[in-house]
């Protein structure tokens, strides 16, 4: 099959990270206040064919539904008592305790569709009462002890990219809350090259770490879609997975150790390279979402910069054939480092979005091979050149046996180039009256087809009422020997009267369906506020009680991010 | 370098598993009572050159120090109240509640040098007061509830191969104890081939599982030295590592899920393939050593039977060069599936043990290349043939760059053939007046040389008094990107008057030294009774408190294996 030089392959509005200039975390204008940068109109960011496709599929009429101006966002006065504020100032210094409107707005909520909806409507009721910036593990530990004593809720803040309400700050007792921004703890503090270990502060972002490591010809290689904004501490607290996690491992696998400051003391966890000294306490801190304390330092496993990277596109005639092909690769430990299999709906949408002759030519040649309603697969390998070649060859043999057709490296390289760009679409889509959100899960290979059907069915039913038809685009984003993740983007005509209720209903239906079909509650977005009603179904009532016992020991007054993870 | 057809490469008396016919777990004679099979004399199992080497190095005079006869082992009457026994019988049936001498002796202690010393001296004070055999998760859960109510200590029993006092059954309150033998829960209950998952009972042994999986052309591939005897539940409870764990992963990595019965309920943990739904509770059950409850079912990741296996021997001129070579492989993700680098002392001992022309020729050719005081490395790969070739080629290039010389496949194949035979030597060595024990740790590549020096120094000093010189043989047994494990075998002239004190002193010195140098308390033998005084140094006082909080929630009366893991 010929190569397609002009093709670009992108996802659709996966809301996993903030745009630089959106409502929150916001950007300072020349006058020092928060401003909106205007989002580009949809016509600028989406080809005409794609807009037509959306209008036709969704029954959606493009319309202007802009957000309120920042000055119109409602923000209640800070509830933090002056006496408490002074004690925080005493600990951290005046410049590291902020209660001004801009600081509070910038740390309000995360980046879920619901967060954006609320902010667009002018609602910042979840904004913290203050923002503080500790500079060390010692300060963070002292801060937690002080807040526990004062009854002040603590919400750690990294990149603000949570899409599951991880920053909600809600508290059953309605205590004041502070956002603990870790931006001052964002340095590399040690590098042990022979042991492939780097020690970093939790507030460091991926690009800064990669820049530092690049000077030593090393890389971390963890590349979630939120990479430009999310922090390393946030990855650990939420059990993140990156785009190359199929090969390099989930973020969990990259953490050799960490420091967790809690209201009752500091834990130093993890003993690289491996230990059998009792249960894994490091695994309790990973995924703790701030509910046990604040991660104040991380030891991460790094790798030499790769000497060869190879990305390819393949096509399967059907979703079932695609899943079967990946499953065969998985069983034989032949999965590439990057694996992304789009279902027919996502494949069609991607090809329509990619304007230009390349995409047209690809669509034509796929139709000619009876892959017109098929599934595109992007695969990628990184590493020592001759091992990349050997692995790619072994995988190609399995893929061909499964009926796949190679569509060339340009498709793979195009995906790689545009891997972080999809979320930038979201605000433009929302400005034009669309609902756009994502959700994700994972299941064994045996359960995965049922989970896929269940989620799609639930979303279509929940969002398909009143003449609307949602578009549900799915892909496998991470493969394992035992199963795979499923990432779902949903677009629908927004209910302008009850937009939040519209999504809550759909989300509840989809989550009920995926859990009932054997999917996990979340594969890499974490629990947050949004998923916690389902945690008991995931780990059982006794599992929740075990987590409560740990929290009770470390955070007896329950000040650590009480709105997430554990059900009320 | 020429191949050496007659060479056999073995370890030295690594006491990680029971001999079929030794004191415990014992074997029934024709009359239904426990008997000793006589151990072969040392002259039969060790070449003359090796015996001379030992005598010369250790200052040891071979002498007969046989164990007492089984009938002379002292066993106190069962302390289990008849009322309690009857309630157990009511739950499990008469045939599943044993208080006879043979059953109790067979479940007394594990396989550490201290366990063997005590049994050889006729001391079975750590024998359980009864042995019970539940047949299901439900029965195990009910049993735990009942024992919690009655104040009876519960010690899970798999293969009885603990080398760290994991079966000690000791209890600060001196309550009666029962051994819960999981031998009735030893079946494959489900096999999901597409998802590479098998569901098994905890009492199943590796060989039985491999036989079952072999019918489906699958394998688990977990091969610790205790493989012939240890159980799958035991691997999980102790965080075992197998000989191919460098490539296939530790046992932790093979467990996709498990069921943990506790006194307060049953936990179903793990959600394959992966989840971000909060902290990892499965990791709390792994390594829990019976202190939180009983593992009653496991879901394990299996693989297709390999189509190619390749094992090779290499030689380095020095230990430092060998470690540097492995570290380079590790950094570039080029470690073979099996990696075993012997230090000069172990290399020399191995070559002396391997009688015959092959070993002599190898010694000669190593001397000729100035590798006479060098280090042998055994490496092995399993998998798809052309990937095995590609990986072996890439590794060979790195090894050669590091000054290594290939000594041929026979050395590797010899190791593979004899991989389980070393422990059979141990009883013969002990019969002849020797101390023989092993210990292990792991550290980052940067810390490993210091840990090696510290352990050797401590053992030599502790055991070298009074004219004795111990032989300390070490090897790296598992490699990781961030570091490696270190496995140490120690042989010395036994102190016939105070043999237990002799080893306790040495063990304490070695453990203090390795922990101080940055090693982990244990890489794959677990904590047990022997290591628990050091647990706080490993995870900190607050880490111990977190484990206590979990135990308190699941086992409020503290009946679950109270003698292990957590310090008093």
mmCIF file of C-alpha atoms in Angstrom, chain A residues 192-197 216-218 238-240 248 250 252 256 260 262 264-269 271-281 283-289 292 299 301-304 307 327 330-334 384 386-387 389-391 393-394 442-447 480-485 518-527 535 538-540 542-547 549-550 553-554 565, chain B residues 192-197 216-218 238-240 248 250 252 256 260 262 264-269 271-281 283-289 292 299 301-304 307 327 330-334 384 386-387 389-391 393-394 442-447 480-485 518-527 535 538-540 542-547 549-550 553-554 565:
data_model
loop_
_atom_site.group_PDB
_atom_site.id
_atom_site.type_symbol
_atom_site.label_atom_id
_atom_site.label_comp_id
_atom_site.label_asym_id
_atom_site.label_seq_id
_atom_site.Cartn_x
_atom_site.Cartn_y
_atom_site.Cartn_z
ATOM 1 C CA UNK A 192 22.514 7.900 39.716
ATOM 2 C CA UNK A 193 23.392 6.982 36.144
ATOM 3 C CA UNK A 194 24.703 3.429 36.800
ATOM 4 C CA UNK A 195 21.502 2.595 38.677
ATOM 5 C CA UNK A 196 19.282 4.370 36.134
ATOM 6 C CA UNK A 197 17.664 6.399 38.907
ATOM 7 C CA UNK A 216 22.864 12.935 30.051
ATOM 8 C CA UNK A 217 21.417 11.168 27.005
ATOM 9 C CA UNK A 218 18.706 9.691 29.243
ATOM 10 C CA UNK A 238 -3.027 8.893 40.115
ATOM 11 C CA UNK A 239 -1.253 5.803 38.717
ATOM 12 C CA UNK A 240 -0.854 7.354 35.295
ATOM 13 C CA UNK A 248 8.000 0.934 29.038
ATOM 14 C CA UNK A 250 2.906 2.283 33.614
ATOM 15 C CA UNK A 252 3.829 2.718 38.767
ATOM 16 C CA UNK A 256 11.485 3.012 42.449
ATOM 17 C CA UNK A 260 5.120 10.626 51.394
ATOM 18 C CA UNK A 262 1.483 12.688 56.088
ATOM 19 C CA UNK A 264 1.489 11.876 61.378
ATOM 20 C CA UNK A 265 4.959 11.645 59.864
ATOM 21 C CA UNK A 266 7.028 11.009 56.787
ATOM 22 C CA UNK A 267 7.215 7.667 54.966
ATOM 23 C CA UNK A 268 10.219 6.713 52.828
ATOM 24 C CA UNK A 269 8.929 3.959 50.565
ATOM 25 C CA UNK A 271 13.777 -0.119 47.977
ATOM 26 C CA UNK A 272 15.218 -0.491 44.476
ATOM 27 C CA UNK A 273 15.743 -2.720 42.703
ATOM 28 C CA UNK A 274 13.261 -5.026 44.512
ATOM 29 C CA UNK A 275 12.432 -6.357 47.950
ATOM 30 C CA UNK A 276 10.498 -9.139 49.639
ATOM 31 C CA UNK A 277 10.488 -7.382 53.000
ATOM 32 C CA UNK A 278 6.769 -7.595 53.609
ATOM 33 C CA UNK A 279 3.819 -6.117 51.715
ATOM 34 C CA UNK A 280 4.424 -3.358 49.193
ATOM 35 C CA UNK A 281 3.872 -0.048 50.968
ATOM 36 C CA UNK A 283 1.981 0.592 46.147
ATOM 37 C CA UNK A 284 -0.203 2.191 48.824
ATOM 38 C CA UNK A 285 1.216 5.638 48.112
ATOM 39 C CA UNK A 286 0.846 5.222 44.348
ATOM 40 C CA UNK A 287 -2.779 5.991 43.573
ATOM 41 C CA UNK A 288 -3.384 7.581 46.963
ATOM 42 C CA UNK A 289 -4.577 10.795 45.228
ATOM 43 C CA UNK A 292 -2.985 9.877 52.586
ATOM 44 C CA UNK A 299 12.986 8.211 42.615
ATOM 45 C CA UNK A 301 13.760 4.729 36.679
ATOM 46 C CA UNK A 302 15.290 6.304 33.578
ATOM 47 C CA UNK A 303 16.576 4.842 30.318
ATOM 48 C CA UNK A 304 19.221 5.692 27.747
ATOM 49 C CA UNK A 307 18.783 5.069 19.185
ATOM 50 C CA UNK A 327 -4.229 -10.441 21.781
ATOM 51 C CA UNK A 330 0.261 -9.912 23.724
ATOM 52 C CA UNK A 331 0.275 -13.627 24.476
ATOM 53 C CA UNK A 332 3.667 -14.000 22.831
ATOM 54 C CA UNK A 333 5.216 -10.943 24.467
ATOM 55 C CA UNK A 334 5.439 -9.273 21.075
ATOM 56 C CA UNK A 384 18.442 -0.661 20.180
ATOM 57 C CA UNK A 386 18.552 -4.276 15.633
ATOM 58 C CA UNK A 387 16.182 -5.269 18.422
ATOM 59 C CA UNK A 389 13.938 -4.415 13.694
ATOM 60 C CA UNK A 390 13.669 -7.933 15.152
ATOM 61 C CA UNK A 391 10.636 -7.063 17.265
ATOM 62 C CA UNK A 393 9.523 -8.207 12.127
ATOM 63 C CA UNK A 394 8.124 -10.691 14.642
ATOM 64 C CA UNK A 442 -9.438 -1.964 31.026
ATOM 65 C CA UNK A 443 -10.433 -5.595 30.954
ATOM 66 C CA UNK A 444 -9.039 -9.019 30.180
ATOM 67 C CA UNK A 445 -8.916 -9.943 26.511
ATOM 68 C CA UNK A 446 -11.843 -12.262 27.141
ATOM 69 C CA UNK A 447 -13.990 -9.583 28.784
ATOM 70 C CA UNK A 480 -0.881 -6.251 28.359
ATOM 71 C CA UNK A 481 -0.496 -10.014 28.244
ATOM 72 C CA UNK A 482 -3.756 -10.394 30.128
ATOM 73 C CA UNK A 483 -5.880 -7.698 28.512
ATOM 74 C CA UNK A 484 -6.021 -4.111 27.340
ATOM 75 C CA UNK A 485 -7.352 -0.690 28.135
ATOM 76 C CA UNK A 518 -15.911 -6.821 34.046
ATOM 77 C CA UNK A 519 -14.001 -3.627 33.290
ATOM 78 C CA UNK A 520 -11.990 -1.812 35.907
ATOM 79 C CA UNK A 521 -13.389 1.475 37.213
ATOM 80 C CA UNK A 522 -10.398 3.306 35.760
ATOM 81 C CA UNK A 523 -7.244 2.225 33.968
ATOM 82 C CA UNK A 524 -5.269 5.460 34.258
ATOM 83 C CA UNK A 525 -7.451 8.465 35.153
ATOM 84 C CA UNK A 526 -7.754 7.587 38.872
ATOM 85 C CA UNK A 527 -10.793 7.630 41.163
ATOM 86 C CA UNK A 535 -14.841 2.145 44.518
ATOM 87 C CA UNK A 538 -14.008 -2.386 42.545
ATOM 88 C CA UNK A 539 -12.289 -3.477 45.768
ATOM 89 C CA UNK A 540 -15.198 -4.696 47.900
ATOM 90 C CA UNK A 542 -13.578 -4.844 53.138
ATOM 91 C CA UNK A 543 -11.079 -3.410 50.644
ATOM 92 C CA UNK A 544 -12.521 0.053 51.309
ATOM 93 C CA UNK A 545 -12.245 -0.616 55.039
ATOM 94 C CA UNK A 546 -8.549 -1.505 54.663
ATOM 95 C CA UNK A 547 -7.944 1.795 52.891
ATOM 96 C CA UNK A 549 -7.714 1.937 58.273
ATOM 97 C CA UNK A 550 -4.558 3.148 56.522
ATOM 98 C CA UNK A 553 -3.517 5.858 60.863
ATOM 99 C CA UNK A 554 -1.853 8.469 58.663
ATOM 100 C CA UNK A 565 -10.967 8.151 46.490
ATOM 101 C CA UNK B 192 -8.551 -18.331 30.219
ATOM 102 C CA UNK B 193 -6.173 -18.923 27.326
ATOM 103 C CA UNK B 194 -6.832 -15.679 25.372
ATOM 104 C CA UNK B 195 -6.168 -13.664 28.542
ATOM 105 C CA UNK B 196 -3.168 -15.810 29.543
ATOM 106 C CA UNK B 197 -4.687 -16.368 32.989
ATOM 107 C CA UNK B 216 -2.247 -26.483 26.675
ATOM 108 C CA UNK B 217 1.314 -25.678 25.538
ATOM 109 C CA UNK B 218 1.511 -23.044 28.283
ATOM 110 C CA UNK B 238 6.598 -14.471 50.474
ATOM 111 C CA UNK B 239 7.152 -12.462 47.245
ATOM 112 C CA UNK B 240 9.257 -15.195 45.695
ATOM 113 C CA UNK B 248 9.809 -13.152 33.272
ATOM 114 C CA UNK B 250 9.168 -11.824 40.090
ATOM 115 C CA UNK B 252 4.549 -10.539 42.248
ATOM 116 C CA UNK B 256 -3.018 -10.880 38.406
ATOM 117 C CA UNK B 260 -7.398 -13.463 50.764
ATOM 118 C CA UNK B 262 -9.145 -13.014 56.788
ATOM 119 C CA UNK B 264 -13.070 -10.371 59.302
ATOM 120 C CA UNK B 265 -13.989 -11.338 55.747
ATOM 121 C CA UNK B 266 -12.776 -12.216 52.295
ATOM 122 C CA UNK B 267 -10.889 -9.849 49.981
ATOM 123 C CA UNK B 268 -10.905 -10.292 46.193
ATOM 124 C CA UNK B 269 -7.875 -8.351 45.001
ATOM 125 C CA UNK B 271 -8.088 -6.427 38.427
ATOM 126 C CA UNK B 272 -6.204 -7.629 35.338
ATOM 127 C CA UNK B 273 -4.760 -6.293 33.210
ATOM 128 C CA UNK B 274 -4.231 -3.093 35.240
ATOM 129 C CA UNK B 275 -6.132 -0.494 37.194
ATOM 130 C CA UNK B 276 -5.740 3.012 38.588
ATOM 131 C CA UNK B 277 -8.649 2.613 41.004
ATOM 132 C CA UNK B 278 -6.802 3.699 44.120
ATOM 133 C CA UNK B 279 -3.801 2.213 45.913
ATOM 134 C CA UNK B 280 -2.732 -1.341 45.108
ATOM 135 C CA UNK B 281 -4.363 -3.625 47.672
ATOM 136 C CA UNK B 283 0.386 -5.612 46.807
ATOM 137 C CA UNK B 284 -0.620 -5.702 50.472
ATOM 138 C CA UNK B 285 -1.570 -9.376 50.248
ATOM 139 C CA UNK B 286 1.633 -10.276 48.393
ATOM 140 C CA UNK B 287 4.299 -10.621 51.048
ATOM 141 C CA UNK B 288 1.781 -10.752 53.887
ATOM 142 C CA UNK B 289 3.257 -14.091 55.045
ATOM 143 C CA UNK B 292 -3.197 -10.888 57.363
ATOM 144 C CA UNK B 299 -5.000 -15.830 39.208
ATOM 145 C CA UNK B 301 -0.283 -14.916 34.223
ATOM 146 C CA UNK B 302 0.878 -17.763 31.968
ATOM 147 C CA UNK B 303 2.861 -17.827 28.735
ATOM 148 C CA UNK B 304 3.072 -20.010 25.656
ATOM 149 C CA UNK B 307 10.060 -22.446 21.265
ATOM 150 C CA UNK B 327 24.941 -3.139 34.759
ATOM 151 C CA UNK B 330 20.609 -3.730 32.527
ATOM 152 C CA UNK B 331 20.686 -0.070 31.564
ATOM 153 C CA UNK B 332 19.958 -0.925 27.954
ATOM 154 C CA UNK B 333 17.169 -3.420 28.735
ATOM 155 C CA UNK B 334 19.356 -6.204 27.359
ATOM 156 C CA UNK B 384 10.518 -16.778 19.990
ATOM 157 C CA UNK B 386 14.629 -15.121 16.179
ATOM 158 C CA UNK B 387 14.102 -12.775 19.118
ATOM 159 C CA UNK B 389 18.942 -14.837 18.674
ATOM 160 C CA UNK B 390 18.630 -11.077 18.391
ATOM 161 C CA UNK B 391 18.695 -10.541 22.159
ATOM 162 C CA UNK B 393 23.551 -11.143 19.880
ATOM 163 C CA UNK B 394 22.940 -7.714 21.395
ATOM 164 C CA UNK B 442 19.474 -6.626 46.706
ATOM 165 C CA UNK B 443 20.795 -3.145 46.125
ATOM 166 C CA UNK B 444 21.158 -0.545 43.414
ATOM 167 C CA UNK B 445 24.078 -1.035 41.047
ATOM 168 C CA UNK B 446 25.808 1.840 42.802
ATOM 169 C CA UNK B 447 25.389 0.364 46.284
ATOM 170 C CA UNK B 480 17.081 -5.223 37.159
ATOM 171 C CA UNK B 481 17.601 -1.891 35.458
ATOM 172 C CA UNK B 482 18.221 -0.269 38.824
ATOM 173 C CA UNK B 483 20.280 -2.931 40.583
ATOM 174 C CA UNK B 484 20.618 -6.608 41.347
ATOM 175 C CA UNK B 485 20.191 -9.214 44.028
ATOM 176 C CA UNK B 518 22.005 0.073 51.535
ATOM 177 C CA UNK B 519 20.841 -3.473 50.817
ATOM 178 C CA UNK B 520 17.251 -4.557 51.298
ATOM 179 C CA UNK B 521 16.510 -6.837 54.252
ATOM 180 C CA UNK B 522 15.468 -9.577 51.832
ATOM 181 C CA UNK B 523 15.106 -9.800 48.074
ATOM 182 C CA UNK B 524 13.089 -13.024 47.856
ATOM 183 C CA UNK B 525 13.192 -15.057 51.091
ATOM 184 C CA UNK B 526 10.663 -12.871 52.976
ATOM 185 C CA UNK B 527 10.774 -11.537 56.537
ATOM 186 C CA UNK B 535 11.666 -4.566 59.463
ATOM 187 C CA UNK B 538 13.503 -1.288 56.153
ATOM 188 C CA UNK B 539 10.167 0.550 56.148
ATOM 189 C CA UNK B 540 10.526 2.950 59.078
ATOM 190 C CA UNK B 542 5.529 4.689 60.520
ATOM 191 C CA UNK B 543 5.652 2.011 57.802
ATOM 192 C CA UNK B 544 5.400 -0.642 60.504
ATOM 193 C CA UNK B 545 2.475 1.267 62.011
ATOM 194 C CA UNK B 546 0.669 1.280 58.664
ATOM 195 C CA UNK B 547 1.062 -2.495 58.439
ATOM 196 C CA UNK B 549 -3.246 -0.741 61.155
ATOM 197 C CA UNK B 550 -4.048 -3.043 58.234
ATOM 198 C CA UNK B 553 -8.524 -4.142 60.706
ATOM 199 C CA UNK B 554 -8.332 -7.628 59.195
ATOM 200 C CA UNK B 565 6.685 -10.068 59.675
#
